Tab-separated table of C-alpha atoms in Angstrom:
chain	number	residue	atom	x	y	z
A	1482	MET	CA	-8.271	-14.560	-22.962
A	1483	SER	CA	-4.930	-13.033	-23.913
A	1484	SER	CA	-1.797	-15.137	-24.039
A	1485	PRO	CA	1.508	-13.984	-22.585
A	1486	SER	CA	3.433	-11.704	-24.915
A	1487	SER	CA	6.173	-13.386	-26.891
A	1488	SER	CA	8.623	-10.933	-25.301
A	1489	GLN	CA	7.687	-12.108	-21.811
A	1490	VAL	CA	7.919	-15.327	-19.836
A	1491	ASP	CA	4.903	-17.649	-19.805
A	1492	LEU	CA	3.532	-17.174	-16.299
A	1493	SER	CA	0.118	-18.756	-16.829
A	1494	HIS	CA	0.903	-21.492	-14.282
A	1495	HIS	CA	0.678	-18.846	-11.547
A	1496	LEU	CA	-3.052	-18.334	-12.106
A	1497	SER	CA	-5.369	-19.620	-9.410
A	1498	ALA	CA	-7.896	-22.335	-10.192
A	1499	GLU	CA	-10.595	-19.692	-9.760
A	1500	ALA	CA	-8.974	-17.449	-12.378
A	1501	LYS	CA	-8.634	-20.349	-14.806
A	1502	LEU	CA	-12.295	-21.304	-14.383
A	1503	ARG	CA	-13.636	-17.773	-14.691
A	1504	ARG	CA	-15.348	-17.029	-17.992
A	1505	PRO	CA	-15.540	-13.625	-19.652
A	1506	ASN	CA	-18.753	-11.671	-19.185
A	1507	PRO	CA	-20.328	-12.255	-22.643
A	1508	MET	CA	-22.211	-8.951	-22.622
A	1509	LYS	CA	-19.009	-7.036	-21.922
A	1510	GLU	CA	-17.283	-8.933	-24.728
A	1511	ILE	CA	-19.985	-7.855	-27.193
A	1512	TRP	CA	-19.659	-4.274	-25.947
A	1513	ARG	CA	-15.907	-4.390	-26.595
A	1514	LEU	CA	-16.468	-5.710	-30.113
A	1515	ALA	CA	-18.964	-2.947	-30.872
A	1516	ARG	CA	-16.482	-0.263	-29.882
A	1517	ARG	CA	-14.081	-1.339	-32.610
A	1518	LYS	CA	-16.276	0.169	-35.327
A	1519	PRO	CA	-17.436	3.802	-35.317
A	1520	ASN	CA	-21.083	4.870	-35.596
A	1521	MET	CA	-22.534	1.522	-34.572
A	1522	VAL	CA	-26.292	1.448	-33.886
A	1523	SER	CA	-26.960	-0.313	-30.594
A	1524	LEU	CA	-30.148	-2.099	-29.630
A	1525	ALA	CA	-28.235	-4.385	-27.280
A	1526	ASN	CA	-27.542	-2.793	-23.914
A	1527	GLY	CA	-30.030	-1.503	-21.372
A	1528	ASP	CA	-28.107	1.753	-20.974
A	1529	PRO	CA	-30.124	4.702	-19.676
A	1530	HIS	CA	-30.009	7.467	-22.280
A	1531	SER	CA	-27.542	10.226	-21.452
A	1532	SER	CA	-30.178	12.934	-22.048
A	1533	LEU	CA	-31.974	11.615	-18.955
A	1534	TYR	CA	-29.000	11.934	-16.601
A	1535	PRO	CA	-29.854	14.743	-14.150
A	1536	ILE	CA	-26.264	16.002	-14.431
A	1537	LYS	CA	-25.417	18.818	-16.834
A	1538	SER	CA	-21.835	19.342	-15.749
A	1539	MET	CA	-19.337	18.516	-13.036
A	1540	GLN	CA	-16.971	21.132	-11.658
A	1541	PHE	CA	-14.064	20.695	-9.282
A	1542	GLU	CA	-12.081	23.580	-7.844
A	1543	VAL	CA	-8.555	22.381	-7.167
A	1544	ALA	CA	-5.288	23.908	-6.042
A	1545	SER	CA	-3.306	25.808	-8.640
A	1546	VAL	CA	0.069	24.252	-9.424
A	1547	ASP	CA	1.502	27.434	-10.935
A	1548	GLU	CA	3.122	28.365	-7.610
A	1549	LYS	CA	6.754	27.530	-6.832
A	1550	ASP	CA	5.544	25.251	-4.022
A	1551	PRO	CA	1.842	24.600	-4.717
A	1552	VAL	CA	1.285	22.520	-1.572
A	1553	ALA	CA	2.745	25.130	0.780
A	1554	SER	CA	0.741	27.889	-0.909
A	1555	TRP	CA	-2.469	25.857	-0.754
A	1556	ARG	CA	-1.937	24.965	2.911
A	1557	THR	CA	-1.030	28.426	4.194
A	1558	ALA	CA	-2.978	30.908	2.040
A	1559	GLY	CA	-6.402	29.868	3.307
A	1560	PRO	CA	-9.402	31.306	1.415
A	1561	SER	CA	-7.094	33.391	-0.776
A	1562	ALA	CA	-5.208	30.351	-2.107
A	1563	ARG	CA	-5.045	30.281	-5.888
A	1564	SER	CA	-7.148	27.616	-7.546
A	1565	GLN	CA	-8.285	26.376	-10.925
A	1566	ARG	CA	-11.469	24.722	-12.132
A	1567	LEU	CA	-11.891	21.367	-13.772
A	1568	ILE	CA	-15.090	21.123	-15.785
A	1569	SER	CA	-16.717	18.107	-17.371
A	1570	THR	CA	-19.867	18.913	-19.353
A	1571	ARG	CA	-22.500	16.750	-20.954
A	1572	ASP	CA	-21.889	17.960	-24.498
A	1573	GLY	CA	-19.153	20.623	-24.478
A	1574	PRO	CA	-15.405	20.218	-25.021
A	1575	CYS	CA	-13.600	18.527	-22.109
A	1576	ALA	CA	-11.257	15.609	-21.465
A	1577	LEU	CA	-14.083	13.259	-20.396
A	1578	PRO	CA	-17.728	14.243	-21.131
A	1579	VAL	CA	-20.352	13.516	-18.489
A	1580	LYS	CA	-22.490	11.512	-20.905
A	1581	THR	CA	-19.557	9.157	-21.508
A	1582	ALA	CA	-18.356	8.917	-17.922
A	1583	MET	CA	-21.780	8.161	-16.424
A	1584	GLN	CA	-22.453	5.174	-18.676
A	1585	TYR	CA	-21.560	1.517	-18.165
A	1586	THR	CA	-18.048	0.584	-19.224
A	1587	THR	CA	-15.634	-2.360	-18.994
A	1588	GLY	CA	-13.709	-3.509	-15.964
A	1589	ALA	CA	-10.543	-1.881	-17.271
A	1590	GLY	CA	-12.071	1.571	-16.805
A	1591	LEU	CA	-12.896	4.356	-19.240
A	1592	PRO	CA	-10.397	4.569	-22.123
A	1593	GLU	CA	-9.762	8.261	-21.434
A	1594	THR	CA	-8.814	7.564	-17.807
A	1595	GLN	CA	-6.820	4.490	-18.765
A	1596	CYS	CA	-4.863	6.588	-21.240
A	1597	ALA	CA	-4.170	9.302	-18.645
A	1598	LEU	CA	-2.899	6.783	-16.090
A	1599	THR	CA	-0.883	4.907	-18.702
A	1600	GLU	CA	0.953	8.149	-19.487
A	1601	LEU	CA	1.445	8.859	-15.782
A	1602	THR	CA	2.892	5.370	-15.260
A	1603	LYS	CA	5.243	5.799	-18.221
A	1604	PHE	CA	6.341	9.178	-16.855
A	1605	TYR	CA	7.535	7.653	-13.562
A	1606	HIS	CA	8.328	4.011	-14.360
A	1607	ASN	CA	8.636	3.575	-18.144
A	1608	PRO	CA	7.555	-0.086	-17.938
A	1609	LEU	CA	8.092	-2.602	-20.711
A	1610	ASP	CA	4.907	-3.894	-22.401
A	1611	HIS	CA	2.511	-3.287	-19.518
A	1612	THR	CA	-1.181	-2.389	-19.342
A	1613	VAL	CA	-3.222	-0.359	-16.833
A	1614	THR	CA	-6.358	-1.726	-15.124
A	1615	LEU	CA	-8.393	0.728	-13.047
A	1616	THR	CA	-9.627	-0.344	-9.609
A	1617	LEU	CA	-11.776	0.877	-6.737
A	1618	GLY	CA	-8.697	1.876	-4.786
A	1619	ASN	CA	-5.770	0.056	-3.250
A	1620	ALA	CA	-7.613	-2.615	-1.248
A	1621	ASP	CA	-9.772	-3.623	-4.213
A	1622	ALA	CA	-6.660	-3.973	-6.364
A	1623	VAL	CA	-4.654	-6.060	-3.910
A	1624	ILE	CA	-7.533	-8.405	-3.087
A	1625	LYS	CA	-8.157	-8.991	-6.796
A	1626	CYS	CA	-4.479	-9.845	-7.229
A	1627	PHE	CA	-4.741	-12.340	-4.358
A	1628	ARG	CA	-7.786	-13.935	-6.008
A	1629	LEU	CA	-5.988	-13.995	-9.339
A	1630	LEU	CA	-2.966	-15.885	-8.007
A	1631	GLY	CA	-3.901	-17.780	-4.839
A	1632	ASN	CA	-5.304	-21.270	-4.322
A	1633	PRO	CA	-6.266	-22.843	-0.975
A	1634	GLY	CA	-3.066	-24.101	0.622
A	1635	ASP	CA	-0.782	-21.762	-1.327
A	1636	HIS	CA	1.952	-19.920	0.537
A	1637	PHE	CA	2.527	-16.229	-0.113
A	1638	LEU	CA	5.578	-14.322	1.113
A	1639	ALA	CA	5.250	-10.930	2.791
A	1640	ASP	CA	7.114	-8.486	5.017
A	1641	GLU	CA	7.211	-9.817	8.586
A	1642	PHE	CA	5.082	-6.905	9.798
A	1643	THR	CA	2.367	-6.133	7.234
A	1644	PHE	CA	-0.804	-4.026	6.996
A	1645	SER	CA	-3.229	-6.468	8.580
A	1646	ALA	CA	-6.439	-5.519	6.748
A	1647	LEU	CA	-5.046	-6.724	3.419
A	1648	ALA	CA	-3.087	-9.675	4.802
A	1649	ASN	CA	-6.217	-10.959	6.549
A	1650	ALA	CA	-8.215	-10.630	3.321
A	1651	ALA	CA	-6.199	-13.513	1.872
A	1652	LEU	CA	-6.912	-15.920	4.731
A	1653	PRO	CA	-10.485	-16.927	3.707
A	1654	GLN	CA	-9.007	-18.041	0.377
A	1655	GLY	CA	-6.865	-20.536	2.259
A	1656	ILE	CA	-3.668	-18.615	1.525
A	1657	LYS	CA	-0.954	-19.078	4.155
A	1658	TRP	CA	1.532	-16.323	4.910
A	1659	VAL	CA	5.281	-16.805	5.170
A	1660	PRO	CA	6.912	-13.790	6.853
A	1661	VAL	CA	10.243	-12.431	5.621
A	1662	ARG	CA	12.451	-10.436	7.968
A	1663	ILE	CA	12.854	-6.715	7.287
A	1664	ASP	CA	15.094	-3.959	8.649
A	1665	ASP	CA	15.598	-0.236	8.005
A	1666	GLY	CA	16.471	-1.044	4.389
A	1667	GLY	CA	13.274	-3.030	3.828
A	1668	LEU	CA	12.886	-6.716	3.079
A	1669	ILE	CA	16.182	-8.595	3.531
A	1670	PRO	CA	17.124	-10.475	0.309
A	1671	GLU	CA	19.233	-13.022	2.201
A	1672	GLU	CA	16.197	-13.955	4.297
A	1673	LEU	CA	14.062	-14.315	1.181
A	1674	GLU	CA	16.685	-16.529	-0.428
A	1675	ARG	CA	17.037	-18.639	2.723
A	1676	ILE	CA	13.297	-19.307	2.850
A	1677	LEU	CA	13.053	-20.212	-0.824
A	1678	SER	CA	16.244	-22.301	-0.974
A	1679	THR	CA	15.442	-24.351	2.130
A	1680	TRP	CA	11.707	-24.730	1.617
A	1681	ASP	CA	10.353	-27.959	3.086
A	1682	GLU	CA	7.759	-29.445	0.731
A	1683	ALA	CA	6.109	-31.018	3.777
A	1684	ARG	CA	4.737	-27.532	4.478
A	1685	GLY	CA	2.989	-27.495	1.111
A	1686	PRO	CA	3.726	-25.864	-2.233
A	1687	LYS	CA	6.737	-23.572	-2.391
A	1688	PRO	CA	5.727	-19.891	-2.251
A	1689	HIS	CA	5.156	-18.387	-5.693
A	1690	VAL	CA	3.974	-14.872	-4.768
A	1691	LEU	CA	5.723	-12.061	-2.885
A	1692	TYR	CA	3.498	-9.272	-1.566
A	1693	THR	CA	5.498	-6.238	-0.488
A	1694	VAL	CA	5.216	-2.497	0.167
A	1695	PRO	CA	8.630	-1.237	-1.005
A	1696	CYS	CA	8.375	2.464	-0.050
A	1697	GLY	CA	7.382	3.635	3.420
A	1698	GLN	CA	6.390	0.096	4.333
A	1699	ASN	CA	3.300	0.001	6.510
A	1700	PRO	CA	3.857	-0.190	9.476
A	1701	THR	CA	7.655	-0.011	9.764
A	1702	GLY	CA	8.311	2.924	7.426
A	1703	SER	CA	11.253	1.058	5.880
A	1704	THR	CA	12.112	1.577	2.219
A	1705	LEU	CA	13.891	-0.912	-0.013
A	1706	THR	CA	17.268	0.234	-1.271
A	1707	VAL	CA	17.909	0.156	-5.012
A	1708	GLU	CA	20.412	-2.666	-4.616
A	1709	ARG	CA	17.930	-4.772	-2.651
A	1710	ARG	CA	15.224	-4.229	-5.259
A	1711	LYS	CA	17.533	-5.579	-7.944
A	1712	ARG	CA	18.529	-8.574	-5.830
A	1713	ILE	CA	14.922	-9.372	-4.930
A	1714	TYR	CA	13.859	-9.200	-8.578
A	1715	ALA	CA	16.744	-11.532	-9.492
A	1716	LEU	CA	15.528	-13.949	-6.797
A	1717	ALA	CA	12.014	-13.710	-8.222
A	1718	GLN	CA	13.380	-14.756	-11.606
A	1719	ARG	CA	15.457	-17.580	-10.132
A	1720	HIS	CA	12.627	-18.969	-7.971
A	1721	ASP	CA	9.749	-18.064	-10.312
A	1722	LEU	CA	7.958	-15.584	-8.049
A	1723	ILE	CA	5.230	-13.117	-8.931
A	1724	ILE	CA	5.741	-9.771	-7.172
A	1725	ILE	CA	2.698	-7.793	-6.030
A	1726	GLU	CA	4.221	-4.329	-5.615
A	1727	ASP	CA	1.797	-2.389	-3.415
A	1728	ASP	CA	3.197	1.160	-3.434
A	1729	PRO	CA	0.755	3.775	-2.051
A	1730	TYR	CA	3.615	5.827	-0.556
A	1731	TYR	CA	5.783	5.909	-3.682
A	1732	PHE	CA	5.355	9.670	-4.110
A	1733	LEU	CA	6.143	10.320	-0.435
A	1734	GLN	CA	9.883	9.552	-0.448
A	1735	TYR	CA	12.111	11.804	1.632
A	1736	SER	CA	15.650	13.023	2.019
A	1737	ALA	CA	17.633	12.341	5.186
A	1738	PRO	CA	16.389	14.298	8.238
A	1739	ALA	CA	19.320	16.758	8.038
A	1740	SER	CA	18.265	17.863	4.541
A	1741	ALA	CA	15.836	20.745	4.103
A	1742	ALA	CA	14.998	19.969	0.469
A	1743	PRO	CA	12.514	17.245	-0.524
A	1744	ALA	CA	13.755	14.241	-2.466
A	1745	ARG	CA	13.846	14.920	-6.199
A	1746	THR	CA	14.797	11.412	-7.281
A	1747	LEU	CA	12.395	8.547	-6.643
A	1748	ALA	CA	13.655	5.002	-6.181
A	1749	PRO	CA	13.167	2.720	-9.196
A	1750	SER	CA	10.117	0.508	-8.809
A	1751	PHE	CA	9.987	-3.241	-9.316
A	1752	LEU	CA	7.808	-2.416	-12.316
A	1753	SER	CA	10.632	-0.424	-13.894
A	1754	LEU	CA	12.948	-3.435	-13.432
A	1755	ASP	CA	10.466	-5.984	-14.800
A	1756	VAL	CA	11.421	-7.705	-18.052
A	1757	ASP	CA	9.424	-10.925	-17.551
A	1758	GLY	CA	5.939	-9.594	-16.813
A	1759	ARG	CA	6.103	-10.984	-13.259
A	1760	VAL	CA	5.297	-7.693	-11.471
A	1761	LEU	CA	1.759	-6.508	-10.697
A	1762	ARG	CA	2.120	-2.944	-9.455
A	1763	VAL	CA	-0.663	-1.380	-7.366
A	1764	ASP	CA	-1.009	2.428	-7.238
A	1765	SER	CA	-3.530	4.647	-5.498
A	1766	PHE	CA	-4.611	8.289	-5.182
A	1767	SER	CA	-5.474	7.825	-1.495
A	1768	LYS	CA	-2.291	9.363	-0.094
A	1769	ILE	CA	-1.688	12.043	-2.745
A	1770	ILE	CA	-5.228	13.314	-3.522
A	1771	ALA	CA	-7.746	11.924	-0.996
A	1772	PRO	CA	-8.614	8.461	0.408
A	1773	GLY	CA	-12.305	8.939	-0.386
A	1774	MET	CA	-11.456	8.897	-4.102
A	1775	ARG	CA	-11.423	5.076	-4.019
A	1776	LEU	CA	-9.655	5.045	-7.370
A	1777	GLY	CA	-6.451	3.206	-8.130
A	1778	TRP	CA	-4.839	1.129	-10.814
A	1779	VAL	CA	-2.860	-2.052	-11.385
A	1780	THR	CA	-0.077	-2.029	-13.961
A	1781	SER	CA	0.718	-5.497	-15.259
A	1782	SER	CA	1.419	-7.525	-18.361
A	1783	ALA	CA	-1.388	-7.767	-20.901
A	1784	PHE	CA	-1.835	-11.393	-19.825
A	1785	PHE	CA	-2.630	-10.596	-16.184
A	1786	HIS	CA	-4.538	-7.475	-17.253
A	1787	ALA	CA	-6.986	-9.614	-19.233
A	1788	HIS	CA	-7.700	-11.802	-16.201
A	1789	LEU	CA	-8.106	-8.805	-13.893
A	1790	VAL	CA	-10.588	-7.255	-16.325
A	1791	SER	CA	-12.503	-10.539	-16.591
A	1792	TYR	CA	-12.789	-10.703	-12.801
A	1793	THR	CA	-13.938	-7.072	-12.578
A	1794	ASP	CA	-16.458	-7.508	-15.409
A	1795	SER	CA	-18.235	-10.129	-13.313
A	1796	SER	CA	-17.850	-8.512	-9.889
A	1797	THR	CA	-17.410	-4.771	-9.260
A	1798	GLN	CA	-18.103	-4.064	-12.982
A	1799	HIS	CA	-15.960	-0.910	-13.304
A	1800	PRO	CA	-14.467	1.968	-11.269
A	1801	HIS	CA	-16.823	4.761	-10.240
A	1802	ALA	CA	-17.375	7.514	-12.764
A	1803	PHE	CA	-16.904	10.581	-10.559
A	1804	GLY	CA	-13.350	9.623	-9.683
A	1805	GLN	CA	-12.536	8.872	-13.304
A	1806	VAL	CA	-13.887	12.260	-14.415
A	1807	PHE	CA	-11.845	14.040	-11.757
A	1808	VAL	CA	-8.571	12.264	-12.560
A	1809	THR	CA	-8.982	12.561	-16.331
A	1810	GLU	CA	-9.694	16.282	-16.137
A	1811	LEU	CA	-6.953	16.803	-13.541
A	1812	LEU	CA	-4.295	15.219	-15.755
A	1813	GLY	CA	-5.781	16.613	-18.977
A	1814	PRO	CA	-4.778	19.724	-20.953
A	1815	ALA	CA	-7.175	21.994	-19.019
A	1816	GLY	CA	-5.994	20.623	-15.649
A	1817	TRP	CA	-2.645	20.155	-13.979
A	1818	THR	CA	-1.159	17.995	-16.760
A	1819	LEU	CA	1.697	15.635	-15.840
A	1820	PRO	CA	4.259	18.381	-15.039
A	1821	GLY	CA	1.711	20.025	-12.737
A	1822	PHE	CA	0.934	16.708	-11.049
A	1823	ASP	CA	4.663	16.192	-10.525
A	1824	ALA	CA	4.937	19.657	-8.963
A	1825	TRP	CA	2.089	18.780	-6.589
A	1826	VAL	CA	3.550	15.473	-5.396
A	1827	CYS	CA	6.970	17.098	-5.006
A	1828	GLY	CA	5.303	19.681	-2.766
A	1829	LEU	CA	3.619	16.879	-0.810
A	1830	ARG	CA	7.004	15.260	-0.249
A	1831	GLY	CA	8.326	18.525	1.122
A	1832	GLU	CA	5.347	19.019	3.436
A	1833	TYR	CA	5.342	15.481	4.838
A	1834	GLN	CA	9.128	15.570	5.179
A	1835	ARG	CA	8.735	18.743	7.264
A	1836	ARG	CA	6.154	16.978	9.455
A	1837	ARG	CA	8.378	13.914	9.800
A	1838	ASP	CA	11.315	16.040	10.923
A	1839	TYR	CA	9.098	17.965	13.357
A	1840	PHE	CA	7.882	14.663	14.820
A	1841	LEU	CA	11.433	13.318	15.203
A	1842	ALA	CA	12.634	16.525	16.883
A	1843	LEU	CA	9.693	16.354	19.305
A	1844	PHE	CA	10.394	12.686	19.978
A	1845	ALA	CA	14.027	13.511	20.771
A	1846	ARG	CA	12.878	16.065	23.360
A	1847	THR	CA	9.919	14.280	24.944
A	1848	VAL	CA	10.324	10.499	24.600
A	1849	ALA	CA	13.968	9.647	23.892
A	1850	PRO	CA	15.213	11.069	27.249
A	1851	THR	CA	13.291	8.310	29.030
A	1852	GLY	CA	15.696	5.776	27.535
A	1853	LEU	CA	12.689	3.514	27.052
A	1854	ALA	CA	11.929	3.998	23.343
A	1855	GLU	CA	13.646	4.853	20.083
A	1856	ALA	CA	12.289	5.962	16.712
A	1857	ARG	CA	13.377	5.106	13.190
A	1858	ALA	CA	13.550	7.986	10.725
A	1859	PRO	CA	11.433	6.716	7.799
A	1860	ALA	CA	12.640	7.415	4.266
A	1861	ALA	CA	9.057	7.405	2.965
A	1862	GLY	CA	5.423	7.139	4.002
A	1863	MET	CA	3.496	8.540	6.965
A	1864	PHE	CA	4.603	6.387	9.882
A	1865	VAL	CA	7.337	6.147	12.487
A	1866	TRP	CA	8.065	2.674	13.847
A	1867	VAL	CA	8.851	3.181	17.525
A	1868	ARG	CA	10.738	0.461	19.340
A	1869	ILE	CA	9.846	0.114	23.010
A	1870	HIS	CA	12.726	-1.160	25.166
A	1871	VAL	CA	10.450	-3.590	26.912
A	1872	GLU	CA	13.506	-5.683	27.791
A	1873	ARG	CA	14.214	-3.069	30.490
A	1874	HIS	CA	10.973	-3.834	32.307
A	1875	VAL	CA	11.321	-5.880	35.475
A	1876	ARG	CA	8.762	-8.419	34.226
A	1877	PHE	CA	10.300	-8.930	30.793
A	1878	ARG	CA	11.983	-12.305	31.320
A	1879	ARG	CA	9.850	-15.452	31.597
A	1880	GLU	CA	12.225	-17.353	33.862
A	1881	ARG	CA	10.369	-20.681	33.771
A	1882	ALA	CA	9.332	-20.733	30.111
A	1883	ILE	CA	9.651	-24.150	28.485
A	1884	GLY	CA	9.305	-25.692	25.032
A	1885	ARG	CA	9.234	-23.810	21.727
A	1886	GLY	CA	7.027	-21.020	23.026
A	1887	ARG	CA	7.877	-17.430	23.723
A	1888	ARG	CA	10.709	-16.764	26.142
A	1889	THR	CA	9.589	-13.353	27.361
A	1890	ASN	CA	6.551	-11.420	28.559
A	1891	CYS	CA	6.922	-8.992	25.644
A	1892	LYS	CA	3.428	-9.579	24.274
A	1893	GLN	CA	1.662	-9.100	27.604
A	1894	LEU	CA	3.739	-6.053	28.547
A	1895	MET	CA	3.041	-4.347	25.239
A	1896	GLU	CA	-0.681	-4.976	25.683
A	1897	GLU	CA	-0.509	-3.420	29.145
A	1898	LEU	CA	1.477	-0.420	27.864
A	1899	PHE	CA	-1.086	0.081	25.096
A	1900	GLU	CA	-3.865	0.179	27.707
A	1901	HIS	CA	-1.772	2.576	29.797
A	1902	CYS	CA	-1.498	4.934	26.802
A	1903	LEU	CA	-5.265	4.737	26.269
A	1904	ASP	CA	-5.851	5.590	29.910
A	1905	GLY	CA	-3.625	8.624	29.423
A	1906	GLY	CA	-5.619	9.805	26.410
A	1907	LEU	CA	-3.392	8.550	23.580
A	1908	VAL	CA	-4.284	6.093	20.809
A	1909	VAL	CA	-1.359	4.299	19.177
A	1910	MET	CA	-1.249	1.316	16.851
A	1911	PRO	CA	0.485	-1.637	18.563
A	1912	GLY	CA	2.936	-3.746	16.584
A	1913	SER	CA	0.924	-6.892	17.311
A	1914	VAL	CA	-1.793	-5.622	14.940
A	1915	PHE	CA	0.602	-6.079	12.009
A	1916	VAL	CA	1.895	-9.564	12.790
A	1917	LEU	CA	1.102	-12.052	10.042
A	1918	SER	CA	-1.046	-15.039	10.900
A	1919	THR	CA	1.356	-17.912	10.209
A	1920	ASP	CA	1.911	-21.591	10.906
A	1921	PRO	CA	3.253	-21.705	14.503
A	1922	GLU	CA	5.095	-24.944	13.752
A	1923	TYR	CA	7.656	-23.010	11.721
A	1924	ASP	CA	9.320	-20.344	13.846
A	1925	SER	CA	11.639	-17.660	12.552
A	1926	PRO	CA	15.351	-18.222	13.324
A	1927	GLU	CA	14.977	-15.102	15.462
A	1928	GLY	CA	12.470	-16.865	17.704
A	1929	PRO	CA	8.706	-16.462	18.191
A	1930	ILE	CA	7.277	-13.203	16.882
A	1931	GLU	CA	5.573	-12.697	20.254
A	1932	ASP	CA	9.033	-11.935	21.660
A	1933	ARG	CA	9.708	-9.297	18.978
A	1934	MET	CA	6.489	-7.273	18.724
A	1935	ASN	CA	7.745	-4.496	21.008
A	1936	TYR	CA	6.749	-1.670	18.644
A	1937	PHE	CA	4.169	1.073	18.271
A	1938	ARG	CA	3.275	2.590	14.910
A	1939	LEU	CA	2.823	6.355	15.177
A	1940	THR	CA	1.897	8.793	12.422
A	1941	PHE	CA	3.219	12.257	11.634
A	1942	ALA	CA	0.408	12.990	9.153
A	1943	GLY	CA	-1.641	14.917	11.704
A	1944	THR	CA	-1.326	18.391	13.188
A	1945	GLU	CA	1.663	19.698	15.111
A	1946	GLU	CA	-0.593	20.079	18.142
A	1947	ALA	CA	-1.579	16.405	17.984
A	1948	MET	CA	2.083	15.384	17.747
A	1949	GLU	CA	3.039	17.566	20.719
A	1950	GLN	CA	0.219	16.285	22.915
A	1951	GLY	CA	0.601	12.670	21.845
A	1952	LEU	CA	4.346	12.396	22.355
A	1953	THR	CA	4.127	14.124	25.734
A	1954	ILE	CA	1.535	11.547	26.827
A	1955	LEU	CA	3.708	8.714	25.478
A	1956	GLY	CA	6.756	9.912	27.401
A	1957	ASP	CA	4.752	10.142	30.622
A	1958	ALA	CA	3.131	6.745	30.033
A	1959	LEU	CA	6.523	5.088	29.552
A	1960	ARG	CA	7.928	6.550	32.764
A	1961	GLU	CA	4.887	5.473	34.753
A	1962	PHE	CA	4.615	2.003	33.253
A	1963	PHE	CA	8.270	1.067	33.649
A	1964	ALA	CA	8.225	2.301	37.250
A	1965	GLU	CA	5.576	-0.279	38.214
A	1966	PRO	CA	6.537	-2.985	40.740
A	1967	ALA	CA	7.310	-6.432	39.380
A	1968	SER	CA	4.267	-8.081	40.957
A	1969	ARG	CA	1.657	-5.867	39.309
A	1970	HIS	CA	-0.624	-7.463	36.650
A	1971	ILE	CA	1.419	-10.707	36.501
A	1972	LYS	CA	-0.569	-13.927	35.987
A	1973	SER	CA	0.730	-17.420	36.642
A	1974	GLU	CA	-0.577	-18.750	33.330
A	1975	ASP	CA	1.421	-16.090	31.485
A	1976	VAL	CA	4.608	-17.420	33.083
A	1977	PHE	CA	4.139	-21.160	32.802
A	1978	ASP	CA	2.397	-21.661	29.464
A	1979	SER	CA	4.493	-22.814	26.512
């Protein structure tokens, strides 16, 4: 197993007991040794012979990036949209031959794909002494990072509202979440410092991992400012934190709503600031190519890379070949190349920014006049975090609440409003879905989260028709729900419990 680079801090104490006990897959180790010498004769592996693969070639027809705005041209031109072909053959010249791609490989991924994604990562982040590990998409990557770093009883830090599917994946490991307050500018450094500086050891070990989505945070849409990123990284150095930078919306960063042009400058990542090797950055093609690709990558120090590869070698084995062929050919000399890829994601930013602005204009006309909800303008991502003014409902205050429990009926009212939207034909994602499962003994200074989950997450990634219909239904649902008499739906146990 690799040791930390001499130019980086020794972070081996952050490894989980599971990671320390894991042994390399001996067959994969022999395979790696064999690759160091050319023209080796192999009688070792049970690899099906490439001449027996029933695949002669793989062809993908993709959008041309030669247009001024390739995304707009692709979206509006229909069948006449210009395209180009990516071809991987069994024996002919191509970036990644079929006979190579379809064979077993190591957990790191095929060298050709690794190389392509290493160059892409350098193009946008220029990291210091980091290595790329391919994964089966974003979720696979994040869960492997949790397994790499978390022991039962460990505390991990995360944004107060977090994508629940991944946060819940850590719970069976015995990892406990510590929420950190966020606002429009993302995670609040002062809150992070307060938690770390005042940590009570009676709760268990001090948190040593921060999991965060810095751009277009899911669900709130908030994006960390450059200054906050620098301050958070400095806190990570001071308090010895590992940062899992989960950034699927990195390429979907926008200008302010009044601007017609898409953002040309992307915020610096934690990876680009990392000098210690304490950042594990997770990237994905789900939001910029297609979610069914199930191909992503982790960029980390060589030390953590070796442990991620060891885990993959003995679990998922390696990323799927079809996705690796597609990406390698797409970024290769016969495909888009890096400048073409950059043109595509710039076009995506423009298109999603247009949809965001359309959504916000619709919201201003259909929902805002009710005075019962307000929407944040996200600087990245696909979501708008809508605050419901549930405090204006006649049943909001829990007059006889006692103890440390919630002081309002916010939770119940939001559940009722969600059902009211469903009855009207609208599906929204309630804020309660994204609340971290935490130790109730330790409340936030702001009070119980149940009193602050008065949000809906809405998306602008769909059609204009869906936005128009959905926001009209939401406006009507708000008017109807807030007009209800105080006695309706109320239950005595909801008032008197603590």
